[in-house]
mmCIF file of C-alpha atoms in Angstrom:
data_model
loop_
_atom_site.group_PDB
_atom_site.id
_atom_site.type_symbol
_atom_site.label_atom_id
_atom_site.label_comp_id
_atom_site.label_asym_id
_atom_site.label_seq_id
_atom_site.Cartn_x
_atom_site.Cartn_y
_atom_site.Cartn_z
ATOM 1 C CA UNK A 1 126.912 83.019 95.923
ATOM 2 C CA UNK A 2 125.304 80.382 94.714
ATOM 3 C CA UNK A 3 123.255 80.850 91.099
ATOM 4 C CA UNK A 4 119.406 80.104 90.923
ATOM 5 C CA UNK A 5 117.609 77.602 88.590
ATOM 6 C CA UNK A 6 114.986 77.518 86.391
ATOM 7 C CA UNK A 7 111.666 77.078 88.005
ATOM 8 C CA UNK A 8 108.298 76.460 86.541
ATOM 9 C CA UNK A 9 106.614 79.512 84.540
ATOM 10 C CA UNK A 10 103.072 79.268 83.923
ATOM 11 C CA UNK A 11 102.286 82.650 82.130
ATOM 12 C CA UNK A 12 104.217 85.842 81.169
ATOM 13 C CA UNK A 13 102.965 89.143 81.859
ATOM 14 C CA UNK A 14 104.210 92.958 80.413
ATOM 15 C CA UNK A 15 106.898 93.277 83.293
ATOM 16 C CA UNK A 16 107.917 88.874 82.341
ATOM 17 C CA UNK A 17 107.926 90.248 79.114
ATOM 18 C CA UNK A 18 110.881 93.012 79.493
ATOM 19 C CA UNK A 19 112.731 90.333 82.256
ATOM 20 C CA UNK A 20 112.628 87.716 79.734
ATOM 21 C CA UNK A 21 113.865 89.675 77.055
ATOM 22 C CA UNK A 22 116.855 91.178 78.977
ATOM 23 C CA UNK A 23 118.231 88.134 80.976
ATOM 24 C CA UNK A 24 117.009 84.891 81.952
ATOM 25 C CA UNK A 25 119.148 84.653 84.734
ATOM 26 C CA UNK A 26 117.639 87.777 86.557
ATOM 27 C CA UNK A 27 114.176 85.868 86.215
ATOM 28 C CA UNK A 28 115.455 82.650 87.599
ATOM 29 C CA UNK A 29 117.046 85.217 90.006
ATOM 30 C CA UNK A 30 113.564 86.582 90.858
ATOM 31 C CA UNK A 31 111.972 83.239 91.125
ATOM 32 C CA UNK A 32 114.295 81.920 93.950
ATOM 33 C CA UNK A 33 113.542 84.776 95.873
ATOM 34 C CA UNK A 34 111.609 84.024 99.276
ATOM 35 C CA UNK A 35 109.240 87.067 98.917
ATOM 36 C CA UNK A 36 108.542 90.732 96.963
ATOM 37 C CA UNK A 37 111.306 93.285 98.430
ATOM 38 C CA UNK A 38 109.639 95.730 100.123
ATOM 39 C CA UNK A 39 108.108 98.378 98.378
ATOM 40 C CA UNK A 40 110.535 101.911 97.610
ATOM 41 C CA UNK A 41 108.899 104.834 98.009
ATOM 42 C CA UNK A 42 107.722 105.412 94.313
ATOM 43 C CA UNK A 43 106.513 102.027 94.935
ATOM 44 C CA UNK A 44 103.922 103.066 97.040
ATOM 45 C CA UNK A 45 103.051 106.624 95.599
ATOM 46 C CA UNK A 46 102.598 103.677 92.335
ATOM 47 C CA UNK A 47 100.169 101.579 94.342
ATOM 48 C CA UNK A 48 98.380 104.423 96.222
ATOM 49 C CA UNK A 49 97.769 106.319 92.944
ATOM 50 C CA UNK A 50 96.173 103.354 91.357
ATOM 51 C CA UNK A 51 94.246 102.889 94.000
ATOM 52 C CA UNK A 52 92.773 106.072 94.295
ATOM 53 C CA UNK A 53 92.109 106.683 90.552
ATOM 54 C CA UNK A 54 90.066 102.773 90.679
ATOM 55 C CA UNK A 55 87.924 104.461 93.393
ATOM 56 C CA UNK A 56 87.872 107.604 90.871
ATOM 57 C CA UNK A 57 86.251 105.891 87.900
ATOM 58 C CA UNK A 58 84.218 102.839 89.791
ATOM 59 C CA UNK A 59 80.383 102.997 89.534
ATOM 60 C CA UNK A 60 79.213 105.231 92.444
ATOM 61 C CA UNK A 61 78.665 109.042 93.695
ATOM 62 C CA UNK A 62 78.887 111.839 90.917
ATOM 63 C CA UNK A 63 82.664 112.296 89.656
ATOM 64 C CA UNK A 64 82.597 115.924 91.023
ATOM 65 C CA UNK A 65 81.871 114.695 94.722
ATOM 66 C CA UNK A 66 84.414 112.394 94.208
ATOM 67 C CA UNK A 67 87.316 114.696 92.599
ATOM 68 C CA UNK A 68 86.797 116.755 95.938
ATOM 69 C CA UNK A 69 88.299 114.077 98.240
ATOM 70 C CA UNK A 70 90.551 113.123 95.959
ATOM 71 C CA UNK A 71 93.866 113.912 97.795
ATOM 72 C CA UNK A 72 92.193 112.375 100.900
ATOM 73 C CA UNK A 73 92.167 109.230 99.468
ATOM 74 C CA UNK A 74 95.310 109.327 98.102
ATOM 75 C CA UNK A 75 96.504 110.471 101.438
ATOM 76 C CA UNK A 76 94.906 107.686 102.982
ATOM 77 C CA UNK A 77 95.179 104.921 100.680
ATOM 78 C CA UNK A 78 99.232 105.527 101.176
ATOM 79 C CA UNK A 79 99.017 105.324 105.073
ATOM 80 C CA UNK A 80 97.486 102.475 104.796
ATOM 81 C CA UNK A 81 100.977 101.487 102.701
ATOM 82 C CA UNK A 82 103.345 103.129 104.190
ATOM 83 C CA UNK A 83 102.235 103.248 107.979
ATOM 84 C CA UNK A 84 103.057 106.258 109.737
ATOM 85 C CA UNK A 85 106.874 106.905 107.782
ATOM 86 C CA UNK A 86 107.320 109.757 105.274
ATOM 87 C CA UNK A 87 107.248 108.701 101.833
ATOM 88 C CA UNK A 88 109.414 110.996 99.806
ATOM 89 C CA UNK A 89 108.013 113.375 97.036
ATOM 90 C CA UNK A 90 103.989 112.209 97.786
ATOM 91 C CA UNK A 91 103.244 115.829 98.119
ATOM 92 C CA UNK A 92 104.209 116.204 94.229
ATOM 93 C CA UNK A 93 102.350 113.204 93.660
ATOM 94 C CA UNK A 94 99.014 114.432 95.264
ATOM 95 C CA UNK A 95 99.526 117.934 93.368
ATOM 96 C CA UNK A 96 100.118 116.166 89.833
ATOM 97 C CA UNK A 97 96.717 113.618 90.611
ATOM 98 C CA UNK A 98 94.245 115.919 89.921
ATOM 99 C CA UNK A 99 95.355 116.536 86.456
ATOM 100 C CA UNK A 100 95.624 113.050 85.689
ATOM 101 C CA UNK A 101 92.324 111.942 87.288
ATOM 102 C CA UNK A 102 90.564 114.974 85.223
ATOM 103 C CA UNK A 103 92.359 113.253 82.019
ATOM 104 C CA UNK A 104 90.892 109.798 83.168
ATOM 105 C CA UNK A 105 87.313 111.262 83.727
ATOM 106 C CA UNK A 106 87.530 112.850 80.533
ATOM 107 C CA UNK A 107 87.725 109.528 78.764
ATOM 108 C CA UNK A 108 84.678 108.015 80.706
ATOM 109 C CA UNK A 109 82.940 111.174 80.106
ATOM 110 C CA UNK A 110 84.056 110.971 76.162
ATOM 111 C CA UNK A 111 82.844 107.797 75.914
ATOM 112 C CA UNK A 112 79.134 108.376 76.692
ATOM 113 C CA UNK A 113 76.460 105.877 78.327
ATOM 114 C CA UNK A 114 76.197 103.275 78.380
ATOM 115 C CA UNK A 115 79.700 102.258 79.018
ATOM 116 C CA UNK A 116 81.465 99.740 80.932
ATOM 117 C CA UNK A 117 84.418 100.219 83.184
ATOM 118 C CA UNK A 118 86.840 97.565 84.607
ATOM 119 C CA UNK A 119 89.588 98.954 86.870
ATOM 120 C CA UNK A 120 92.375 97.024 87.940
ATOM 121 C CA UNK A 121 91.521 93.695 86.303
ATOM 122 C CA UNK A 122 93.600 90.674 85.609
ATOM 123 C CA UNK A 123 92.982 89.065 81.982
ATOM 124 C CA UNK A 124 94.193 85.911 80.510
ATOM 125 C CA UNK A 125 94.555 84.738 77.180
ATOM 126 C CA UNK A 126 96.227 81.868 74.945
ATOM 127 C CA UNK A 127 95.445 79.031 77.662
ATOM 128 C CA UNK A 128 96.574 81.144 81.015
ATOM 129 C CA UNK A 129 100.049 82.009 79.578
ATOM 130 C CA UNK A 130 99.293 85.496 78.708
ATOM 131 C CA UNK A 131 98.749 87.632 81.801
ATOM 132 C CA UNK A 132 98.338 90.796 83.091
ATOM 133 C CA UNK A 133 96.322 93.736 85.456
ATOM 134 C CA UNK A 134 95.022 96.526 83.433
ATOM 135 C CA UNK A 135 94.727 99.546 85.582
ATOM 136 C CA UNK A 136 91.568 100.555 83.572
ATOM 137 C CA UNK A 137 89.464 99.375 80.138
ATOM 138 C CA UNK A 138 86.588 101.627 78.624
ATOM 139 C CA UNK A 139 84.158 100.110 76.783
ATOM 140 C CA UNK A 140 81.394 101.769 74.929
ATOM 141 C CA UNK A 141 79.700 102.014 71.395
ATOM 142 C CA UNK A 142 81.989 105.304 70.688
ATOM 143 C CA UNK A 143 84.962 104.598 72.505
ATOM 144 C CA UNK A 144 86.979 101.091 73.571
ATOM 145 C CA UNK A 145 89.870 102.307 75.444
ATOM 146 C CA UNK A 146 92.774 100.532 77.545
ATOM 147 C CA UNK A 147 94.658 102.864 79.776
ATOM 148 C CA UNK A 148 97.410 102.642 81.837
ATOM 149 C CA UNK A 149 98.639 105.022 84.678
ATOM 150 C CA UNK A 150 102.522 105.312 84.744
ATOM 151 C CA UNK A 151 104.581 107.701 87.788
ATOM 152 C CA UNK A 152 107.639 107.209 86.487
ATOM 153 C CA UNK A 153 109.283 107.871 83.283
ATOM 154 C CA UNK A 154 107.968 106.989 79.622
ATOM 155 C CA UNK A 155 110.038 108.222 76.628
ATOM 156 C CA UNK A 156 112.875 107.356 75.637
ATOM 157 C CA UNK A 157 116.016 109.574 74.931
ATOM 158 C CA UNK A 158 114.399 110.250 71.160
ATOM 159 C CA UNK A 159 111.200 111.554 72.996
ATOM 160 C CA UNK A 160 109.519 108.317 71.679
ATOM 161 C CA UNK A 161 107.501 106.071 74.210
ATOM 162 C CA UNK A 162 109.397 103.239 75.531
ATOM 163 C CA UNK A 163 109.336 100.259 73.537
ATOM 164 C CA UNK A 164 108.916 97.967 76.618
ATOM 165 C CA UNK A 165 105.912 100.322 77.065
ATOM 166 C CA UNK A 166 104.593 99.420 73.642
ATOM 167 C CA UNK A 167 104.975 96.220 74.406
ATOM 168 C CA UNK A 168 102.861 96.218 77.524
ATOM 169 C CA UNK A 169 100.023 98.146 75.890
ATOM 170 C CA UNK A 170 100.375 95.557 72.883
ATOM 171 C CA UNK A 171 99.732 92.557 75.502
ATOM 172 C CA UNK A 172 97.165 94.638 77.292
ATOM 173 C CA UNK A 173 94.983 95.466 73.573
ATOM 174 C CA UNK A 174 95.346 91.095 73.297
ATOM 175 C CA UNK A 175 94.125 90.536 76.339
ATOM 176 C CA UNK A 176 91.587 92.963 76.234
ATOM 177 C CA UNK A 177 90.507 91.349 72.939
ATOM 178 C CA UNK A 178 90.667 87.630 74.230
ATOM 179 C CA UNK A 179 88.151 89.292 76.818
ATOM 180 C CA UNK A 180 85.236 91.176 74.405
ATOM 181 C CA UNK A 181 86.020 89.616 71.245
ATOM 182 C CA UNK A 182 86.806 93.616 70.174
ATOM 183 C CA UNK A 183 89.877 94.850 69.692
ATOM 184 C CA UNK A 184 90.218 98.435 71.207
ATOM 185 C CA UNK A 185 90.221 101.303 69.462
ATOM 186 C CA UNK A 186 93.192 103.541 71.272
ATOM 187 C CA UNK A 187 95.451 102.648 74.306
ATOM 188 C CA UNK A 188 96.602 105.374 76.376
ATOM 189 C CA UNK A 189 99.101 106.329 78.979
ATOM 190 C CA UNK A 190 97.996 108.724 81.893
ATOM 191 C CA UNK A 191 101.529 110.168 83.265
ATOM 192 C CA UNK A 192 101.941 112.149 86.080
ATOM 193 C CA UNK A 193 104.987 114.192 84.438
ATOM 194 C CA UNK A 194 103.522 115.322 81.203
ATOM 195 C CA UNK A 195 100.347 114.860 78.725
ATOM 196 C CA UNK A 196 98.718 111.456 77.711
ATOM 197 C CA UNK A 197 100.755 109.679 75.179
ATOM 198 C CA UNK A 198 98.335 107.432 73.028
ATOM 199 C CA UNK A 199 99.985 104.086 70.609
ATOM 200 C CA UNK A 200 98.152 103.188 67.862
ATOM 201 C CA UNK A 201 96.631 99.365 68.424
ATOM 202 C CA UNK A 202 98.346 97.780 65.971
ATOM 203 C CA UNK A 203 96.725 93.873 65.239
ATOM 204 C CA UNK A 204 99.492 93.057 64.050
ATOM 205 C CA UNK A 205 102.038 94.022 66.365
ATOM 206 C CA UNK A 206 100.588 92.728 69.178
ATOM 207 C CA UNK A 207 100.142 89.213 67.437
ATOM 208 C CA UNK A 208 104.415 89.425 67.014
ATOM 209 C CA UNK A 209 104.460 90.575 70.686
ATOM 210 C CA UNK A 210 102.242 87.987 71.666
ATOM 211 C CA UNK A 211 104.758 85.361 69.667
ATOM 212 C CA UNK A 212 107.746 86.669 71.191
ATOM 213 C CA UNK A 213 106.542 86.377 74.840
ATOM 214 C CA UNK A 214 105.649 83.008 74.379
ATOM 215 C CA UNK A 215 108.709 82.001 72.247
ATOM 216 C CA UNK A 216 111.078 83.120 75.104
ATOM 217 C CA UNK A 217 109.477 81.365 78.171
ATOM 218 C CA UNK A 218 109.202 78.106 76.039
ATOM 219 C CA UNK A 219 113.350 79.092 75.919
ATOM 220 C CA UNK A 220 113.052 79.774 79.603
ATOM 221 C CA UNK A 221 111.658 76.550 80.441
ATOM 222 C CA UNK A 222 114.068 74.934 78.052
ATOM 223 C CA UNK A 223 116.867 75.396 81.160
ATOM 224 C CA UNK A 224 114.234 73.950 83.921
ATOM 225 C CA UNK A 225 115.656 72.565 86.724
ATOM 226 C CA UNK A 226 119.188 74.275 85.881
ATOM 227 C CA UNK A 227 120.849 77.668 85.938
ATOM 228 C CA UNK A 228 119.989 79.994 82.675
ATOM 229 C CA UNK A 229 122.131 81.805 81.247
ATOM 230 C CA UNK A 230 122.752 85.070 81.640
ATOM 231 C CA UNK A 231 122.642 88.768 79.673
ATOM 232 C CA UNK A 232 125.596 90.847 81.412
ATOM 233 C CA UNK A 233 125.342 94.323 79.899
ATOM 234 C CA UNK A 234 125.172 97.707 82.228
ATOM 235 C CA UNK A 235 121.655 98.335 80.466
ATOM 236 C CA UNK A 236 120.880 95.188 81.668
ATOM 237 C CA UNK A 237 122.238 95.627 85.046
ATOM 238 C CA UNK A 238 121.811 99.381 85.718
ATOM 239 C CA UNK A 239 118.606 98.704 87.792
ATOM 240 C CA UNK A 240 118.691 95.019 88.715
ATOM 241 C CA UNK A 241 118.057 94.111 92.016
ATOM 242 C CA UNK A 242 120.217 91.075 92.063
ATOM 243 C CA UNK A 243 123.107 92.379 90.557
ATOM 244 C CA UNK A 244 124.920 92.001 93.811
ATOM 245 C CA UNK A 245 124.612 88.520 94.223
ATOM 246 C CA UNK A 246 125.113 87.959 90.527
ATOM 247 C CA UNK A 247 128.669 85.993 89.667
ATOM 248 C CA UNK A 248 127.855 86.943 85.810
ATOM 249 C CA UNK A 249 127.455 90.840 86.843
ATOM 250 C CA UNK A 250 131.026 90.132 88.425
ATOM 251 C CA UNK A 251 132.774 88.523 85.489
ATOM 252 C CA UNK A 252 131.385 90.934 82.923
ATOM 253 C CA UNK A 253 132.143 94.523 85.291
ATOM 254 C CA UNK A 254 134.735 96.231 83.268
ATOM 255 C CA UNK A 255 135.768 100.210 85.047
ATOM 256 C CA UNK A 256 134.963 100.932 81.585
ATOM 257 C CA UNK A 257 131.147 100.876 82.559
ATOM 258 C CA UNK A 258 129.837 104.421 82.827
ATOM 259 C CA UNK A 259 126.977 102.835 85.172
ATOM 260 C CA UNK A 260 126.214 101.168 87.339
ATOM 261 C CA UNK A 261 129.231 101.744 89.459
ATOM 262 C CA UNK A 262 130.053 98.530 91.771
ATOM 263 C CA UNK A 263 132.688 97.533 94.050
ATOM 264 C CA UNK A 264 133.088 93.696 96.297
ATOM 265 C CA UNK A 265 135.423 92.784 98.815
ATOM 266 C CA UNK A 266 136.074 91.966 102.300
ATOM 267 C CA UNK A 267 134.870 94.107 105.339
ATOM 268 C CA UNK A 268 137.759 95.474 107.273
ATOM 269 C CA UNK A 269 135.353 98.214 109.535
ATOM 270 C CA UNK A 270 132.422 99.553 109.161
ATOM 271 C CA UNK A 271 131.273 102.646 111.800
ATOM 272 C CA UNK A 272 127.961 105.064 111.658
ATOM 273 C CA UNK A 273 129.367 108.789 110.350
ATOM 274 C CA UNK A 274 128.153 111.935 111.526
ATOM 275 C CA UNK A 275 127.201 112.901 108.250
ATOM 276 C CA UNK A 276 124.416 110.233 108.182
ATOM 277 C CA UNK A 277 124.888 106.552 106.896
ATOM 278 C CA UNK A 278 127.461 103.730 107.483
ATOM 279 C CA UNK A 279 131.216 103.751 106.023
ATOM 280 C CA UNK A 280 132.485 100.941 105.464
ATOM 281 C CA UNK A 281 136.496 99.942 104.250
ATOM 282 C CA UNK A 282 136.732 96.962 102.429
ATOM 283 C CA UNK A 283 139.965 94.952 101.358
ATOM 284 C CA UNK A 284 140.746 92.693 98.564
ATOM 285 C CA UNK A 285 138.219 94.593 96.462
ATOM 286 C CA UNK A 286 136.953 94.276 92.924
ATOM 287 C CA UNK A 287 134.818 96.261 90.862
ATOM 288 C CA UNK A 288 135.712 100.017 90.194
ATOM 289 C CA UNK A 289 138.288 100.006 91.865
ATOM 290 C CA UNK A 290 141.251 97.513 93.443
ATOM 291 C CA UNK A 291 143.244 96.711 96.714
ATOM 292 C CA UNK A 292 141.283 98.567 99.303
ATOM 293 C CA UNK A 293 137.951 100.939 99.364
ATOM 294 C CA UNK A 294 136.111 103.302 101.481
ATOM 295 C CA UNK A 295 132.516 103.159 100.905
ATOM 296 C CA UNK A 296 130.437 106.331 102.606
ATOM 297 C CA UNK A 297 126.556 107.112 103.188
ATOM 298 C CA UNK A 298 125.531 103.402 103.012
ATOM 299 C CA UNK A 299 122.303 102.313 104.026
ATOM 300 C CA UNK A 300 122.153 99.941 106.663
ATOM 301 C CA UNK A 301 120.765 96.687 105.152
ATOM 302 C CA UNK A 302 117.659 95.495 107.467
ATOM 303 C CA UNK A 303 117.880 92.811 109.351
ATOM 304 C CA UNK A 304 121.765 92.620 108.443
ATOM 305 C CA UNK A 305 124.372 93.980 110.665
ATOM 306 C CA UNK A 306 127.783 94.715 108.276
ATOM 307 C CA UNK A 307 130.297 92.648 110.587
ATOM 308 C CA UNK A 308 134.445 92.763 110.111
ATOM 309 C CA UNK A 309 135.257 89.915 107.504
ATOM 310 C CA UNK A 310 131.976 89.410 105.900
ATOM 311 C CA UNK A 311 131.524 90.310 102.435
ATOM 312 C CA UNK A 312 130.144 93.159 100.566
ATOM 313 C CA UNK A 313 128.824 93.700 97.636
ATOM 314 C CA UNK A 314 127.565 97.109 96.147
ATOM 315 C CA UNK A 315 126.086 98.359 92.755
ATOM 316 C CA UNK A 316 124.741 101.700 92.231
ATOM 317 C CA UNK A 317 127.704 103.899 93.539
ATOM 318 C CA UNK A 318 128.545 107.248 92.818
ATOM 319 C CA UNK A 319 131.949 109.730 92.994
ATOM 320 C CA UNK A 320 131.981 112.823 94.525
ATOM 321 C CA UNK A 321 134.318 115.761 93.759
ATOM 322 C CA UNK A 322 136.866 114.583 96.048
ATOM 323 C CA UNK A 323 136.675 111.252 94.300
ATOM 324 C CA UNK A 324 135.198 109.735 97.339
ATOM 325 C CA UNK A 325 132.799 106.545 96.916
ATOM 326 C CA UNK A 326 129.418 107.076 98.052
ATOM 327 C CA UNK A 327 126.168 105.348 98.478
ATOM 328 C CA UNK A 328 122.961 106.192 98.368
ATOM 329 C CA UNK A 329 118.789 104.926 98.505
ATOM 330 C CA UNK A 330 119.122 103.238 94.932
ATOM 331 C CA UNK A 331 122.537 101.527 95.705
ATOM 332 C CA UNK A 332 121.842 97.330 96.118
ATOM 333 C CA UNK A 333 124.020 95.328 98.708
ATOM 334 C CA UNK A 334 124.483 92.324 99.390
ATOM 335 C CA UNK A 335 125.809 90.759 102.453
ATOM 336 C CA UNK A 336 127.846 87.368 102.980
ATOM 337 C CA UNK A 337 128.779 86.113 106.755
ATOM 338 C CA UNK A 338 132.383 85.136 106.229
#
């Protein structure tokens, strides 16, 4: 598995932000990738909600007409996604959107006329190196708002909002300034699993955030043209996408990880069970475990057919109360032809 170099990085964005911050190598990692994996299912309840709260808010028909179809075009905004296949938990989705569209109205509606609105805009500053899409800016003479709508989780474990979070809205209130000349008054987070959470624009933190994101990418590019190095910690690696692949995940995994559980080795069989999934036996196996494995409820990887002799790679594991290893929709492979 061979490791990825540093390529060129023009400008860092929110999401840059956290990658930089947490390991180089995973953003060297993401660079050498041929193309975006394809969207998981919150991915596209993510994109379809956005979408649907832009057409909310734009200029247009009476917000009232507009809340009425509002699970319509939710509905269809994620067919056009997803095709025809089920997306898991959407239904929860379309019953939490009303609440958070009534929260964005409320803020255009707070804000009084005139007032500008720019959904889903991309924003620049400090010479194109600071980037990123704000999902929605108010402007008026009582109100200068940047929001941000968020599916997933926000707090952390002491209820306070994420600092990578902070960070983004920081970057968001520059940007937003580089753009009026203003800096805005509040930032806010719409989530769909509890009420707003607002962060006080602080100038000044946003200038250090500001620093920091460009600091590390002129660390980043430091390595250009050779392998970075790398950040192995299970924070680090408990949702990374190319921990799989990763030699330095490998030579870090201890069993005394709580998470992510992983295992590698070689494929001895691998058959369809009635239960639903591939299992798969490895040999020569490191990781959690040592010698030989059985690996149950695997996902099939597409396009990749799991042949005798090639080897595996898995992170995201779990035991069940027969101490059985088991896969499951967040667990990563990877897949080397022997």
């Amino acid at each position: 598995m061979s490791a990825p170099v540093v390529q060129n990085l023009p400008s860092v964005s929110p999401s840059g932000l956290r990658g930089l911050r947490e390991c180089f190598l995973r953003v060297a990692f993401a660079q050498s990738s041929t193309g975006p994996a394809p969207p998981g299912d919150a991915q596209l309840i993510g994109q379809a909600v956005h979408a649907t709260l832009a057409a909310l808010v734009e200029p247009g028909p009476p917000f009232d007409e507009r809340s009425g179809s509002l699970t319509r075009t939710f509905e269809s905004a994620l067919t056009d996604l997803a095709g025809p296949r089920p997306v898991r938990r959407s239904r929860v989705a379309a019953a939490r959107l009303t609440n958070v569209a009534s929260r964005a109205v409320s803020l255009v509606v707070e804000a009084g006329e005139p007032v500008e609105l720019r959904c889903e805009q991309l924003l620049e500053s400090h010479a194109g190196r600071i980037k990123g899409i704000l999902d929605l800016t108010i402007r008026s003479a009582v109100l200068h708002a940047v929001v941000d709508y968020k599916t997933g989780t926000v707090l952390d474990d002491e209820g306070a909002l994420a600092t990578h979070l902070q960070d983004q809205l920081a970057l968001y209130g520059v940007l937003e300034e580089a753009r009026t000349g203003h800096w805005p008054d509040r930032a806010v987070i719409l989530r769909f699993g509890g009420a707003p959470v607002e962060w006080k624009v602080d100038r000044t933190r946003c200038e250090e955030v500001v620093q920091e994101a460009l600091e590390l990418r002129a660390r980043y590019l430091d390595h250009l043209g050779s392998r970075p190095p790398a950040s192995p910690a299970p924070s680090v690696y408990r949702h990374c996408s190319f921990a799989p692949r990763c030699e330095a995940f490998w030579d870090a995994f201890t069993d005394e990880w709580a998470a992510p559980l992983a295992v590698r080795g070689r494929v001895v069989w691998s058959e369809r069970s009635a239960a639903g999934g591939l299992t798969v036996k490895l040999e020569e196996v490191e990781g959690v475990c040592e010698g030989h494995a059985a690996v149950q409820g695997l996902a099939e990887p597409e396009g990749r057919e799991i042949k005798p002799g090639d080897t595996l790679a898995l992170v995201g594991l779990w035991i069940d109360r027969d101490q059985n290893l088991n896969g499951g929709a967040s667990t990563r492979i990877w897949v080397s032809a022997s």
